[in-house]
Amino acid sequence: MNSILQCIFATECLMGYLLSGDYKMDLNTKSPMKGQLALSFVSVVEEALKPANAASSGRVINPSRFKRQIDTWAPQFAGYSQQDAQEFLRFMLDGLHEDLNRVFMRPRFSYKDADVDKLSDVDKARFSWHRYHASNCGLIFDLFGGQLQSTVTCHSCNYASITFDTFWDLSLPIPKSSRYDALSKCSLADCLVEFAAKEVLDELYRCDNCKAKVRASKRLQVYRCPEILVLHLKRFSFSRYSRDKVETNVNFPLKKLSLESIMSPTPGHDQIVYYDLFGISNHMGGLGGGHYISHTKNWDTGLWYEKNDSIVTQVDEGRIENGLGRSSYVLFFQKSRG
């Protein structure tokens, strides 16, 4: 929990929204948590980002109230055993979004799926986005929400079925070709390409054109880019017979990460967007005795810090760019401003 919280504390636009009090106008007391998760999180933010002075230097924050609310919202995180950082992030953002959702009464739709299927791909993308936004309007979604295009292609007639869905983060596979030994390495760009590669579906797919179950392949691409891009590296593999951690050294840029290689070709998609890194949740060690720490960039000074529970140490950019490739697990990027 701590490593993810530190990365969220480094999300400047979200912290500004909470610390300014603007969130109060959006507090949704009709949400499942009645706004209590958001209120407890704001208390943690205010304490964590309180200006330091001689009396408060070296202070340690205890987010126990927020932890209790998280346990209520997502009981699987109850207790203090180690949990998956990316899974925790998803549940936390979902809970905060519900508490800060400006839509108190979700609309009812009367359309039929068959009507949507008749739309052009451009109109389908627009419809899907506005349909989701009609029920989910808030800063959390405005910052972390993006849109994916899914294309399923029939191997018999080559007919392509295109649908669009929202996403809050992207889970990137690490190329199998880079997993052979302890010295294996790849780039984040390689992981992005692997994410958008065509994948043959295991099960037969019913093609709307053939009217039959056929072999098909699926491809995911980005149509709308979020303001805050969260990339999760699939370092943990689980099978019926084994559990393993992928130790591949994944090189990533500090600035100007491009999503050009995974952008949708459908008209109306976002133009080329660049992202700058500001936070990393690192998983240190193996599956049995691992530990999470974080590395975050201070938005005022531009300096990087390693945060290992109560221990905070300044680190140089070289350490971030070249020394964390094997432990990086969840990467936080923001759209480049320059």
JSON list of C-alpha atoms in Angstrom, two decimals, residues 23 33 41 64 97 106 140 153 160 162 189 219 227 258-259 282 306 309 320:
[
{"chain": "A", "resi": 23, "resn": "TYR", "atom": "CA", "xyz": [-13.13, 17.89, -4.19]},
{"chain": "A", "resi": 33, "resn": "MET", "atom": "CA", "xyz": [-18.75, 4.24, 0.66]},
{"chain": "A", "resi": 41, "resn": "PHE", "atom": "CA", "xyz": [-7.71, 9.74, 1.84]},
{"chain": "A", "resi": 64, "resn": "SER", "atom": "CA", "xyz": [-4.81, 3.72, 9.68]},
{"chain": "A", "resi": 97, "resn": "HIS", "atom": "CA", "xyz": [-13.76, 7.57, -8.26]},
{"chain": "A", "resi": 106, "resn": "ARG", "atom": "CA", "xyz": [-26.84, 7.04, -13.37]},
{"chain": "A", "resi": 140, "resn": "ILE", "atom": "CA", "xyz": [-10.19, 10.53, -11.17]},
{"chain": "A", "resi": 153, "resn": "THR", "atom": "CA", "xyz": [-10.27, -10.52, -37.06]},
{"chain": "A", "resi": 160, "resn": "ALA", "atom": "CA", "xyz": [-12.81, -7.30, -38.42]},
{"chain": "A", "resi": 162, "resn": "ILE", "atom": "CA", "xyz": [-14.10, -3.40, -33.65]},
{"chain": "A", "resi": 189, "resn": "ALA", "atom": "CA", "xyz": [8.94, 0.14, -26.05]},
{"chain": "A", "resi": 219, "resn": "ARG", "atom": "CA", "xyz": [-5.41, -6.90, -31.15]},
{"chain": "A", "resi": 227, "resn": "GLU", "atom": "CA", "xyz": [-3.55, 12.47, -18.78]},
{"chain": "A", "resi": 258, "resn": "SER", "atom": "CA", "xyz": [5.77, 7.75, -27.05]},
{"chain": "A", "resi": 259, "resn": "LEU", "atom": "CA", "xyz": [2.70, 5.55, -27.57]},
{"chain": "A", "resi": 282, "resn": "ASN", "atom": "CA", "xyz": [9.23, -1.33, -7.31]},
{"chain": "A", "resi": 306, "resn": "GLU", "atom": "CA", "xyz": [13.54, 6.57, -2.89]},
{"chain": "A", "resi": 309, "resn": "ASP", "atom": "CA", "xyz": [8.50, 2.74, 4.32]},
{"chain": "A", "resi": 320, "resn": "ILE", "atom": "CA", "xyz": [16.27, 5.92, -11.79]}
]
